[in-house]
Coordinates of C-alpha atoms and ligand atoms in Angstrom, one line a residue:
M8 CA -4.5 -49.6 3.0
E9 CA -1.3 -48.7 4.7
A10 CA 0.1 -45.2 5.4
V11 CA 3.0 -44.3 2.9
T12 CA 6.0 -44.9 5.1
T13 CA 9.4 -43.4 4.3
N14 CA 10.9 -46.5 2.8
G15 CA 9.8 -45.6 -0.8
D16 CA 10.5 -42.1 -0.1
Y17 CA 13.8 -42.6 1.5
G18 CA 15.8 -42.8 -1.9
I19 CA 14.6 -39.5 -3.1
I20 CA 15.1 -37.6 0.2
E21 CA 18.4 -39.1 0.7
W22 CA 19.5 -38.0 -2.8
F23 CA 18.2 -34.4 -2.0
E24 CA 20.0 -34.4 1.2
Y25 CA 23.2 -35.3 -0.7
V26 CA 22.8 -32.7 -3.6
A27 CA 21.7 -30.0 -1.0
E28 CA 24.7 -30.6 1.2
N29 CA 27.0 -30.2 -1.8
A30 CA 24.9 -27.6 -3.6
G31 CA 27.9 -25.5 -4.8
L32 CA 29.6 -28.3 -6.2
V33 CA 26.5 -29.8 -7.7
Q34 CA 25.8 -26.4 -9.5
T35 CA 29.2 -26.3 -11.2
E36 CA 28.8 -29.8 -12.3
T37 CA 25.3 -29.1 -13.5
L38 CA 26.5 -26.3 -15.7
R39 CA 29.3 -28.5 -17.0
R40 CA 26.6 -31.1 -17.8
I41 CA 24.3 -28.4 -19.6
L42 CA 27.3 -26.9 -21.7
K43 CA 28.7 -30.4 -22.5
E44 CA 25.2 -31.5 -23.9
N45 CA 24.7 -28.3 -25.9
Y46 CA 28.2 -27.2 -26.7
G47 CA 28.5 -25.9 -30.2
V48 CA 24.9 -24.8 -30.6
E49 CA 24.6 -21.5 -32.4
Y50 CA 23.7 -19.4 -29.4
L51 CA 26.5 -20.6 -27.5
K52 CA 29.1 -20.4 -30.4
K53 CA 28.2 -16.9 -30.8
W54 CA 29.5 -16.1 -27.2
L55 CA 31.8 -18.8 -26.3
G56 CA 33.6 -19.5 -29.7
E57 CA 35.1 -23.0 -29.9
I58 CA 36.2 -24.3 -26.5
K59 CA 38.1 -27.5 -26.7
N60 CA 38.0 -30.2 -24.2
I61 CA 35.1 -29.0 -22.0
D62 CA 35.6 -32.5 -20.3
E63 CA 39.0 -31.8 -19.3
M64 CA 38.4 -28.3 -18.0
E65 CA 37.9 -27.7 -14.2
A66 CA 34.3 -27.1 -13.6
S67 CA 35.1 -24.0 -11.6
A68 CA 37.0 -22.6 -14.6
L69 CA 34.5 -23.5 -17.1
E70 CA 32.0 -21.7 -14.7
S71 CA 34.0 -18.5 -14.7
L72 CA 34.6 -18.7 -18.5
Y73 CA 30.8 -19.1 -19.0
T74 CA 29.8 -16.3 -16.9
T75 CA 32.2 -14.0 -18.2
L76 CA 31.7 -14.7 -21.9
V77 CA 27.9 -15.3 -22.1
P78 CA 25.9 -12.2 -21.3
L79 CA 22.7 -12.0 -19.2
A80 CA 19.8 -12.2 -21.4
S81 CA 16.2 -11.6 -21.3
H82 CA 13.6 -13.7 -22.9
A83 CA 13.4 -11.2 -25.6
D84 CA 17.1 -11.9 -26.6
L85 CA 16.4 -15.5 -27.0
E86 CA 13.1 -15.2 -28.7
P87 CA 14.5 -15.0 -32.4
Y88 CA 16.2 -18.4 -31.7
I89 CA 13.0 -19.9 -30.2
Q90 CA 11.0 -18.4 -33.1
R91 CA 13.3 -20.1 -35.8
I92 CA 12.7 -23.4 -33.8
A93 CA 9.0 -22.8 -33.7
D94 CA 9.1 -22.1 -37.6
G95 CA 10.9 -25.3 -38.1
D96 CA 14.6 -24.5 -38.4
P97 CA 16.3 -27.9 -37.8
S98 CA 19.8 -26.7 -36.9
P99 CA 21.0 -26.8 -33.5
L100 CA 20.3 -23.3 -32.1
L101 CA 19.9 -23.8 -28.5
T102 CA 20.1 -27.4 -27.9
Q103 CA 21.9 -30.4 -29.7
Q104 CA 18.9 -32.5 -29.3
P105 CA 16.0 -31.3 -31.5
I106 CA 13.4 -29.6 -29.8
T107 CA 10.0 -31.0 -30.7
T108 CA 7.7 -29.3 -28.2
L109 CA 7.4 -25.7 -27.0
S110 CA 5.8 -24.5 -23.8
L111 CA 3.8 -21.3 -23.5
S112 CA 4.2 -19.5 -20.2
S113 CA 0.8 -18.3 -18.8
G114 CA 1.2 -14.8 -19.9
T115 CA -1.1 -13.5 -17.3
T116 CA 1.6 -11.8 -15.4
E117 CA 3.4 -10.2 -18.3
G118 CA 0.4 -9.9 -20.5
R119 CA 1.9 -12.0 -23.5
Q120 CA 2.5 -15.6 -23.8
K121 CA 5.9 -16.6 -24.4
Y122 CA 7.3 -19.8 -25.9
V123 CA 9.9 -21.7 -24.0
P124 CA 11.5 -24.9 -25.1
F125 CA 10.3 -28.0 -23.3
T126 CA 12.1 -31.5 -23.5
R127 CA 11.9 -34.8 -21.6
H128 CA 14.1 -33.2 -18.9
S129 CA 11.3 -30.9 -18.1
S130 CA 8.8 -33.5 -17.3
K131 CA 11.4 -35.6 -15.6
T132 CA 12.2 -32.8 -13.1
T133 CA 8.4 -32.3 -12.8
L134 CA 8.2 -35.9 -11.6
Q135 CA 11.2 -35.6 -9.3
I136 CA 10.2 -32.5 -7.4
F137 CA 6.7 -33.8 -7.1
R138 CA 7.9 -37.1 -5.6
L139 CA 10.3 -35.1 -3.4
A140 CA 7.5 -32.9 -2.1
A141 CA 5.3 -35.9 -1.5
A142 CA 7.9 -37.7 0.4
Y143 CA 8.5 -34.5 2.7
R144 CA 4.8 -34.1 3.1
S145 CA 4.2 -37.6 3.9
R146 CA 6.5 -37.1 6.8
V147 CA 4.2 -34.5 8.5
Y148 CA 0.8 -35.8 6.8
P149 CA 0.9 -39.5 6.2
I150 CA -1.6 -40.7 3.7
R151 CA -3.2 -43.9 2.9
E152 CA -1.5 -46.0 -0.1
G153 CA -3.8 -46.1 -3.1
G154 CA -5.9 -43.3 -2.2
R155 CA -7.1 -40.6 -4.5
I156 CA -6.5 -37.0 -5.0
L157 CA -9.1 -34.5 -5.9
E158 CA -7.3 -32.4 -8.4
F159 CA -8.3 -29.4 -10.0
I160 CA -6.1 -29.7 -13.1
Y161 CA -6.7 -28.6 -16.5
S162 CA -4.9 -29.1 -19.9
S163 CA -5.1 -26.0 -22.3
K164 CA -5.3 -26.7 -26.1
Q165 CA -2.3 -28.1 -27.8
F166 CA -1.5 -26.8 -31.2
K167 CA 1.3 -27.1 -33.8
T168 CA 3.5 -24.2 -34.6
K169 CA 4.3 -23.3 -38.2
G170 CA 7.2 -25.5 -38.2
G171 CA 5.0 -28.6 -36.9
L172 CA 6.3 -28.5 -33.2
A173 CA 3.6 -29.2 -30.5
A174 CA 2.8 -26.2 -28.3
G175 CA 0.8 -25.8 -25.2
T176 CA 1.4 -24.8 -21.6
A177 CA 4.0 -26.8 -19.6
T178 CA 1.1 -28.2 -17.4
T179 CA -0.5 -29.6 -20.4
H180 CA 2.7 -31.3 -21.7
Y181 CA 3.1 -32.8 -18.2
F182 CA -0.7 -33.9 -17.8
A183 CA -0.1 -35.8 -21.1
S184 CA 3.4 -37.2 -20.4
E185 CA 4.3 -40.6 -19.0
E186 CA 5.7 -39.0 -16.0
F187 CA 2.2 -37.8 -14.8
K188 CA 1.3 -41.5 -14.9
I189 CA 4.4 -42.7 -13.2
K190 CA 3.9 -40.0 -10.5
Q191 CA 0.6 -41.5 -9.5
E192 CA 2.0 -44.9 -9.4
Q193 CA 5.1 -43.9 -7.4
T194 CA 3.4 -41.7 -5.0
K195 CA 0.6 -44.1 -4.8
S196 CA -2.0 -41.4 -5.0
F197 CA -4.5 -41.3 -7.9
T198 CA -6.3 -38.4 -9.6
C199 CA -10.0 -38.8 -9.4
S200 CA -10.6 -37.7 -13.0
P201 CA -9.5 -39.5 -16.0
E202 CA -7.3 -37.9 -18.6
E203 CA -10.1 -37.1 -20.8
V204 CA -11.6 -34.6 -18.2
I205 CA -8.3 -33.0 -17.5
S206 CA -7.8 -32.4 -21.2
S207 CA -11.4 -31.5 -22.2
G208 CA -10.3 -28.0 -23.3
D209 CA -13.4 -26.4 -21.4
Y210 CA -12.6 -25.7 -18.0
K211 CA -16.1 -25.2 -16.7
Q212 CA -17.1 -28.7 -17.9
S213 CA -13.9 -30.0 -16.4
T214 CA -14.5 -28.4 -13.1
Y215 CA -18.0 -29.9 -13.1
C216 CA -16.7 -33.5 -13.6
H217 CA -13.8 -33.0 -11.2
L218 CA -16.3 -32.1 -8.4
L219 CA -18.8 -34.9 -9.3
L220 CA -15.9 -37.5 -9.5
G221 CA -14.4 -36.2 -6.2
L222 CA -17.7 -36.6 -4.6
F223 CA -18.3 -40.0 -6.1
F224 CA -15.1 -41.1 -4.6
S225 CA -15.3 -38.9 -1.4
H226 CA -14.3 -41.5 1.0
Q227 CA -11.1 -42.2 -1.0
V228 CA -9.9 -38.8 -1.3
E229 CA -6.8 -38.2 0.8
F230 CA -6.1 -34.6 -0.2
I231 CA -7.5 -31.8 -2.4
A232 CA -4.9 -30.3 -4.8
S233 CA -4.5 -27.9 -7.8
T234 CA -1.5 -26.3 -9.5
F235 CA -2.4 -22.6 -8.1
A236 CA -4.8 -22.0 -5.3
Y237 CA -7.0 -19.9 -7.6
S238 CA -8.4 -23.0 -9.2
I239 CA -9.6 -24.5 -5.9
V240 CA -11.4 -21.4 -4.8
Q241 CA -12.9 -21.0 -8.4
A242 CA -14.1 -24.6 -8.3
F243 CA -15.8 -24.4 -4.8
R244 CA -17.4 -21.1 -5.7
S245 CA -19.0 -22.9 -8.6
F246 CA -19.8 -25.9 -6.3
E247 CA -21.8 -23.3 -4.1
E248 CA -24.1 -22.8 -7.3
M249 CA -24.1 -26.2 -8.9
W250 CA -24.2 -28.8 -5.9
E251 CA -27.9 -29.7 -6.3
E252 CA -27.2 -30.5 -10.0
I253 CA -24.1 -32.6 -9.0
C254 CA -26.2 -34.6 -6.2
N255 CA -28.8 -35.2 -8.8
D256 CA -26.1 -36.9 -11.0
I257 CA -24.8 -38.9 -8.3
R258 CA -28.4 -40.1 -7.2
E259 CA -29.4 -41.0 -10.7
G260 CA -25.8 -42.1 -12.1
T261 CA -26.5 -39.4 -14.8
L262 CA -24.6 -36.6 -16.4
S263 CA -25.8 -32.9 -16.5
P264 CA -26.7 -31.6 -19.9
R265 CA -24.0 -28.9 -19.2
I266 CA -21.4 -31.6 -20.1
T267 CA -21.7 -31.5 -23.9
I268 CA -18.4 -33.0 -24.9
P269 CA -19.0 -36.7 -26.2
R270 CA -15.8 -38.2 -25.0
I271 CA -16.1 -36.8 -21.5
R272 CA -19.7 -37.8 -21.2
K273 CA -18.7 -41.3 -22.2
V274 CA -15.7 -41.7 -19.8
V275 CA -17.6 -40.1 -16.9
L276 CA -20.8 -42.2 -17.3
D277 CA -18.7 -45.3 -17.5
I278 CA -17.3 -44.4 -14.0
I279 CA -20.4 -43.4 -12.2
S280 CA -23.3 -45.5 -11.2
P281 CA -26.5 -44.4 -9.2
N282 CA -25.9 -44.0 -5.6
P283 CA -28.9 -42.7 -3.7
C284 CA -27.5 -43.2 -0.4
L285 CA -24.3 -41.0 -1.1
A286 CA -26.3 -38.3 -2.8
M287 CA -28.6 -37.8 0.2
R288 CA -25.7 -37.7 2.5
I289 CA -24.1 -35.0 0.5
E290 CA -27.2 -33.2 0.0
A291 CA -27.8 -33.1 3.8
K292 CA -24.2 -31.9 4.3
C293 CA -24.5 -29.2 1.7
E294 CA -27.8 -28.0 3.3
D295 CA -26.0 -27.6 6.5
L296 CA -23.0 -25.9 4.8
E297 CA -25.1 -23.3 3.1
G298 CA -26.2 -22.1 6.7
L299 CA -22.6 -21.8 7.6
D300 CA -21.7 -19.9 4.3
W301 CA -19.7 -23.0 3.2
F302 CA -17.4 -22.8 6.2
G303 CA -15.5 -26.1 6.4
L304 CA -16.7 -27.5 3.0
V305 CA -13.6 -29.6 2.5
P306 CA -13.6 -31.7 5.7
K307 CA -17.5 -32.0 5.7
L308 CA -17.6 -33.5 2.2
W309 CA -14.4 -35.3 2.1
P310 CA -14.1 -36.7 5.4
N311 CA -10.8 -38.6 5.0
A312 CA -9.0 -35.6 3.3
K313 CA -5.7 -34.7 5.3
Y314 CA -5.0 -31.4 3.6
V315 CA -5.3 -28.9 0.8
Y316 CA -2.2 -28.6 -1.4
S317 CA -1.5 -26.0 -4.0
I318 CA 0.9 -23.0 -4.7
M319 CA -0.5 -20.4 -2.2
T320 CA 2.4 -18.0 -2.1
G321 CA 2.9 -14.7 -4.3
S322 CA -0.1 -13.7 -6.3
M323 CA -2.0 -16.5 -4.8
Q324 CA -1.8 -15.0 -1.3
P325 CA -5.2 -12.9 -1.8
Y326 CA -7.1 -16.4 -2.1
L327 CA -5.8 -17.8 1.2
K328 CA -8.7 -16.2 3.4
K329 CA -11.4 -18.0 1.2
L330 CA -9.3 -21.2 0.9
R331 CA -9.0 -21.2 4.8
H332 CA -12.8 -20.9 5.0
Y333 CA -13.4 -23.7 2.8
A334 CA -10.7 -25.9 4.3
G335 CA -12.1 -25.4 8.0
Y336 CA -9.6 -27.0 10.3
L337 CA -7.8 -28.8 7.7
P338 CA -4.2 -27.7 7.1
L339 CA -3.1 -25.9 4.0
V340 CA 0.1 -27.1 2.5
S341 CA 1.9 -24.6 0.0
A342 CA 3.4 -26.3 -2.9
D343 CA 6.6 -25.7 -4.7
Y344 CA 8.3 -22.8 -6.7
G345 CA 8.8 -23.2 -10.5
S346 CA 8.1 -21.6 -13.8
T347 CA 7.6 -22.7 -17.4
E348 CA 11.4 -22.3 -17.6
S349 CA 12.6 -24.5 -14.9
W350 CA 11.5 -25.7 -11.6
I351 CA 13.4 -23.9 -8.9
G352 CA 12.7 -24.9 -5.2
V353 CA 10.8 -27.5 -3.1
N354 CA 8.8 -26.8 0.2
L355 CA 10.3 -29.0 2.8
D356 CA 8.1 -27.7 5.7
A357 CA 4.7 -29.0 4.9
S358 CA 3.5 -28.1 8.4
F359 CA 4.3 -24.2 8.0
A360 CA 1.6 -21.8 7.1
P361 CA 1.5 -20.7 3.5
E362 CA 2.7 -17.2 4.6
D363 CA 5.9 -18.7 6.1
V364 CA 7.0 -21.1 3.4
T365 CA 10.1 -21.1 1.6
F366 CA 11.7 -23.0 -1.3
A367 CA 14.8 -25.0 -1.0
V368 CA 16.7 -24.8 -4.3
I369 CA 17.2 -28.1 -6.2
P370 CA 20.8 -27.7 -7.5
T371 CA 20.5 -30.4 -10.2
F372 CA 17.7 -28.8 -12.1
S373 CA 19.2 -25.8 -13.8
Y374 CA 22.2 -23.7 -13.2
F375 CA 21.1 -20.7 -10.9
E376 CA 22.5 -17.3 -10.6
F377 CA 21.4 -14.6 -8.4
I378 CA 21.5 -10.9 -9.2
P379 CA 21.7 -8.8 -5.8
L380 CA 18.8 -6.1 -5.8
Y381 CA 19.2 -3.0 -3.4
K382 CA 16.5 -0.6 -2.9
Q383 CA 17.7 2.6 -4.4
N384 CA 17.1 6.2 -3.7
Q385 CA 13.5 7.2 -4.7
Y386 CA 14.8 10.3 -6.6
F387 CA 17.4 8.8 -8.7
S388 CA 15.7 5.6 -9.8
S389 CA 14.5 5.0 -13.1
A390 CA 10.8 5.0 -14.1
T391 CA 10.5 1.3 -14.6
D392 CA 12.9 0.0 -11.8
D393 CA 13.2 0.1 -8.2
F394 CA 16.5 -1.6 -7.6
I395 CA 20.3 -1.1 -8.1
E396 CA 21.6 -4.4 -9.2
G397 CA 24.9 -5.9 -8.0
D398 CA 26.9 -8.5 -10.3
P399 CA 25.3 -11.9 -10.5
I400 CA 26.7 -14.5 -8.1
P401 CA 26.3 -18.3 -8.0
L402 CA 24.2 -20.1 -5.6
S403 CA 27.1 -20.9 -3.2
Q404 CA 27.7 -17.1 -2.5
V405 CA 24.0 -15.9 -1.7
K406 CA 23.5 -14.3 1.7
V407 CA 20.6 -14.7 4.2
G408 CA 18.4 -11.6 4.3
Q409 CA 19.3 -10.4 0.7
Q410 CA 16.9 -10.1 -2.1
Y411 CA 17.8 -11.3 -5.6
E412 CA 16.4 -11.7 -9.2
I413 CA 16.9 -15.2 -10.2
V414 CA 18.8 -16.0 -13.5
L415 CA 18.4 -19.4 -15.3
T416 CA 20.7 -21.6 -17.4
T417 CA 18.6 -24.6 -18.3
F418 CA 19.0 -28.0 -20.0
T419 CA 16.3 -26.7 -22.5
G420 CA 18.5 -24.3 -24.0
L421 CA 18.1 -21.0 -21.9
Y422 CA 21.5 -19.2 -21.2
R423 CA 21.6 -16.8 -18.4
C424 CA 18.2 -15.9 -18.7
R425 CA 16.4 -13.5 -16.2
L426 CA 13.4 -14.9 -14.8
G427 CA 12.1 -11.7 -13.5
D428 CA 11.1 -12.9 -10.0
V429 CA 12.5 -11.2 -6.9
V430 CA 13.3 -13.5 -4.0
E431 CA 14.8 -13.3 -0.6
V432 CA 17.1 -15.8 1.0
A433 CA 15.4 -16.8 4.1
A434 CA 17.7 -19.5 5.3
F435 CA 20.0 -22.4 4.3
Y436 CA 19.1 -26.0 4.2
K437 CA 22.4 -27.9 4.4
G438 CA 24.4 -26.0 1.4
T439 CA 21.3 -24.8 -0.6
P440 CA 19.4 -21.6 -0.1
K441 CA 15.8 -21.4 1.1
L442 CA 14.1 -18.8 -0.8
N443 CA 11.0 -16.6 0.1
F444 CA 9.2 -15.5 -3.0
T445 CA 8.7 -11.7 -2.9
C446 CA 7.1 -10.8 -6.1
R447 CA 7.7 -10.3 -9.9
R448 CA 10.2 -7.7 -10.5
K449 CA 8.4 -5.5 -12.9
L450 CA 6.5 -2.6 -11.5
I451 CA 2.9 -2.7 -11.8
L452 CA 1.8 0.8 -10.7
T453 CA 3.5 3.7 -11.7
V454 CA 2.5 7.2 -12.8
N455 CA 5.4 9.4 -12.4
I456 CA 8.1 9.0 -9.5
D457 CA 6.0 6.3 -7.7
K458 CA 6.8 2.7 -7.8
N459 CA 4.7 -0.1 -6.7
T460 CA 5.0 -3.9 -7.1
E461 CA 2.3 -6.5 -7.1
K462 CA 3.2 -7.2 -3.5
D463 CA 2.9 -3.4 -2.5
L464 CA -0.8 -3.4 -4.2
Q465 CA -1.4 -6.9 -2.3
L466 CA -0.7 -5.2 1.1
V467 CA -2.8 -2.0 0.3
V468 CA -5.8 -4.1 -0.9
E469 CA -5.4 -6.2 2.4
K470 CA -5.8 -3.1 4.5
G471 CA -8.8 -1.9 2.5
S472 CA -10.6 -5.3 2.7
Q473 CA -9.8 -5.3 6.4
I474 CA -12.2 -2.5 6.8
L475 CA -14.7 -4.3 4.6
S476 CA -14.5 -7.5 7.0
K477 CA -14.8 -5.4 10.0
K478 CA -17.7 -3.3 9.0
T479 CA -19.9 -5.5 6.6
R480 CA -20.4 -9.3 5.9
A481 CA -19.3 -8.6 2.5
E482 CA -16.2 -10.4 0.9
L483 CA -13.6 -9.3 -1.6
V484 CA -13.7 -11.8 -4.4
D485 CA -10.9 -10.6 -6.6
F486 CA -9.1 -7.3 -7.5
T487 CA -6.8 -5.8 -10.1
S488 CA -5.8 -2.2 -10.8
H489 CA -4.8 0.3 -13.6
A490 CA -2.3 3.4 -13.7
N491 CA -4.7 5.8 -15.4
V492 CA -2.5 8.4 -17.1
A493 CA -5.0 9.5 -19.7
N494 CA -5.8 12.7 -17.8
Q495 CA -3.5 14.9 -16.0
P496 CA -2.6 14.4 -13.1
G497 CA -2.7 10.5 -13.5
H498 CA -4.1 8.4 -10.7
Y499 CA -4.5 4.9 -9.6
V500 CA -7.7 2.8 -10.3
I501 CA -8.4 -0.1 -8.1
Y502 CA -11.2 -2.6 -9.3
W503 CA -12.9 -4.7 -6.6
E504 CA -15.4 -7.4 -7.1
I505 CA -17.3 -7.8 -3.7
K506 CA -19.7 -10.5 -2.7
G507 CA -22.5 -8.9 -0.5
E508 CA -23.9 -5.5 0.0
V509 CA -21.8 -2.6 1.1
E510 CA -22.8 1.1 1.7
E511 CA -21.1 3.9 -0.3
R512 CA -19.9 5.4 3.0
V513 CA -17.8 2.1 3.8
L514 CA -16.5 1.9 0.4
A515 CA -15.3 5.4 0.8
E516 CA -13.5 4.6 4.0
C517 CA -11.9 1.6 2.1
C518 CA -10.8 3.8 -0.6
N519 CA -9.2 6.3 1.7
E520 CA -7.5 3.6 3.7
M521 CA -6.0 2.1 0.5
D522 CA -4.9 5.6 -0.6
V523 CA -2.9 6.2 2.7
S524 CA -1.5 2.6 2.6
F525 CA 0.6 3.0 -0.5
V526 CA 3.8 3.6 1.6
D527 CA 6.1 4.2 -1.4
H528 CA 7.6 7.8 -0.8
G529 CA 7.2 8.8 -4.5
Y530 CA 3.6 8.0 -4.2
V531 CA 3.1 9.8 -0.8
V532 CA 4.9 12.9 -2.0
S533 CA 3.2 13.1 -5.3
R534 CA -0.3 12.7 -3.7
K535 CA 0.7 15.5 -1.2
I536 CA 1.4 17.9 -4.1
S537 CA -1.2 16.5 -6.3
A538 CA 1.1 15.4 -9.0
I539 CA -0.9 12.1 -8.6
G540 CA -4.9 12.3 -8.3
P541 CA -7.1 10.7 -5.8
L542 CA -7.3 7.0 -5.8
E543 CA -10.4 5.8 -7.5
L544 CA -12.0 2.7 -6.3
C545 CA -14.4 0.9 -8.9
I546 CA -16.8 -1.8 -7.8
V547 CA -17.5 -4.2 -10.6
E548 CA -20.5 -6.4 -10.7
R549 CA -20.7 -10.1 -9.6
G550 CA -19.0 -12.3 -12.2
T551 CA -16.7 -9.9 -13.7
F552 CA -13.5 -11.8 -12.8
K553 CA -14.9 -14.9 -14.3
K554 CA -15.4 -12.9 -17.4
I555 CA -11.8 -11.9 -17.2
L556 CA -10.9 -15.4 -16.8
D557 CA -13.0 -16.4 -19.8
H558 CA -11.4 -13.6 -21.7
F559 CA -7.9 -15.0 -21.1
I560 CA -9.0 -18.8 -21.7
G561 CA -10.6 -17.6 -25.0
N562 CA -7.3 -16.1 -26.0
G563 CA -5.4 -19.5 -25.1
A564 CA -4.5 -19.1 -21.5
A565 CA -4.5 -22.2 -19.3
M566 CA -6.9 -22.6 -16.3
S567 CA -4.1 -24.3 -14.5
Q568 CA -1.6 -21.6 -14.8
F569 CA -4.0 -18.8 -14.6
K570 CA -3.2 -15.9 -12.5
T571 CA -5.3 -12.8 -12.3
P572 CA -3.3 -9.8 -13.6
R573 CA -3.1 -7.5 -10.7
C574 CA -2.5 -4.6 -12.8
T575 CA -3.6 -4.1 -16.4
S576 CA -3.3 -1.5 -19.3
N577 CA -4.7 -4.2 -21.6
Q578 CA -7.5 -2.5 -23.7
G579 CA -9.8 -5.6 -23.9
L580 CA -9.6 -6.0 -20.1
L581 CA -10.2 -2.4 -19.3
R582 CA -13.2 -2.6 -21.4
I583 CA -14.6 -5.5 -19.4
L584 CA -13.8 -3.7 -16.2
N585 CA -15.2 -0.3 -17.1
V586 CA -18.5 -1.7 -18.7
C587 CA -18.8 -3.8 -15.5
T588 CA -18.3 -1.1 -13.1
I589 CA -21.4 -0.4 -11.0
K590 CA -19.9 2.2 -8.4
R591 CA -17.0 4.5 -8.3
V592 CA -15.7 6.4 -5.2
H593 CA -12.7 8.7 -5.0
S594 CA -10.4 9.0 -2.1
T595 CA -10.6 12.1 -0.1
A596 CA -7.3 11.3 1.9
Y597 CA -4.7 14.0 1.4
C598 CA -7.3 16.7 1.0
Ligands
AMP7 P1 4.2 -19.4 -15.7 O1 5.4 -20.1 -16.1 O2 3.9 -18.2 -16.5 O3 3.1 -20.3 -15.4 O4 4.5 -18.8 -14.3 C1 5.6 -18.9 -13.6 C2 5.6 -17.7 -12.4 O5 4.6 -18.0 -11.5 C3 6.8 -17.6 -11.6 O6 8.0 -17.0 -12.4 C4 6.5 -16.9 -10.4 O7 6.3 -15.6 -10.6 C5 5.1 -17.6 -10.2 N1 5.1 -18.7 -9.2 C6 5.3 -19.9 -9.5 N2 5.4 -20.7 -8.3 C7 5.2 -20.0 -7.4 C8 5.2 -20.1 -5.9 N3 5.3 -21.3 -5.3 N4 4.9 -19.0 -5.2 C9 4.8 -17.7 -5.8 N5 4.8 -17.6 -7.1 C10 5.1 -18.6 -8.0

């Protein structure tokens, strides 16, 4: 087998360099293409009226007409149109081409899944960004042609809407598409698991089979991957408990009775055959690994793996520590930036640590606008927002060091739609900005004048868990929070699931540390005058966050796109958290 050279990759890299160099022009041309394709649809007609001769208009004139006449929108503004499409209205509402498929966003950040139109263009851009990222990656970490990827990927259930459209998550549509097969052929790397395993609809059974097949093909595995890093951590945590059963299946060529779906049983049993030597080798390694608390599991079990690849930024950062533990000396390569609405940017710097990764915007995928965001004076800001907004600007005018909210106009019928993500321009790659993902814009913790985002909470929890690591051998498995305003004064509750024993004294210290680590001025002032009560740290029993995952999956969320909600007021979730709370401590800081 040969290393993938840049020959096959050259075309796509050259293409990207060209569009990046000319990003400003490419963007206005992209907008023209979107409008040309969808001119006359009900939504656009409402704002643009009848424009004649789009083709003859100068692209920049069209751009300024569009951004003047079509207002910024939230998903809620477009929802009535998308709902009519879901209900079977055949008229051209958002796109001229009929929409036959709808994607569901993960809903784990907003609490509610949203429908977003999905077209062939969506699968094509997924293929394009995956090929592009693979080409840049292979410059730093070449892999062997024809090798395998151990991918922890999962399709969710697909269903039909009232109007008969296929609905499911974007990843589900992609895994079922022709493009997913083409990607494997073009990048010359093949997923260990067959389609039946990916789309089983039961993430626990799929995970078992991914691990079993990943080990069965262990010498061919070139890298380990998932959509979001959470799935890899989750899979290896399960492996710590199931490895003996998996080894047994490898030895005997059998399949554990925990796999109950007949079509998965058949397809997996057709692939594997008894391999006592391999099983013995893996068992010996697992016994060693148990003594090391599974440090370096990946390179030990997959000796030819070159790296671990997944989205590790944003809300995935809290899993980095555990991922590094499993990866040992292998590099972690952070994957690209996108959403159900559109892919946005590609990671061109495979060798960068996930903490330093930026995403170069791909200017052909959508028409991107950027709303400048300025931190505003604490006392004059609204209860729900933290920023003063400037006027939206095109990609060509963004400035390094400035924060923005992204606005999308897509080929799939979204027009000037706010994405709700805050990004910072870190640099430029040729003419296209490289974005740092900051956080979701929505505030998550707020009781009165205090304002904290997911990122603020993440930093606070990191501070608290540093005490845990310093003083104990225990490890933070996962966390979430809640702004409790049921009693006055309101206060924050942080829920931790911990692996290992921790004395109450240490927990109290962690709690105090977190309370003083919220640097938001509104919080500090409110705590000082007791307008916000002491922070409460609740320790939940082991397995609680798995129950939360199951709760979401049971309600139709997809494992591949799952993100633990970092703050919740969802009653179902709070019930689980409160029933599972085994210890509570209150901060004594600010006393
Ligand atoms: P969804 O479409 O619901 O599955 O989630 C899309 C959201 O996930 C985006 O709007 C971001 O908030 C987040 N996201 C996607 N890719 C990344 C990334 N590379 N880094 C950080 N957050 C990401």
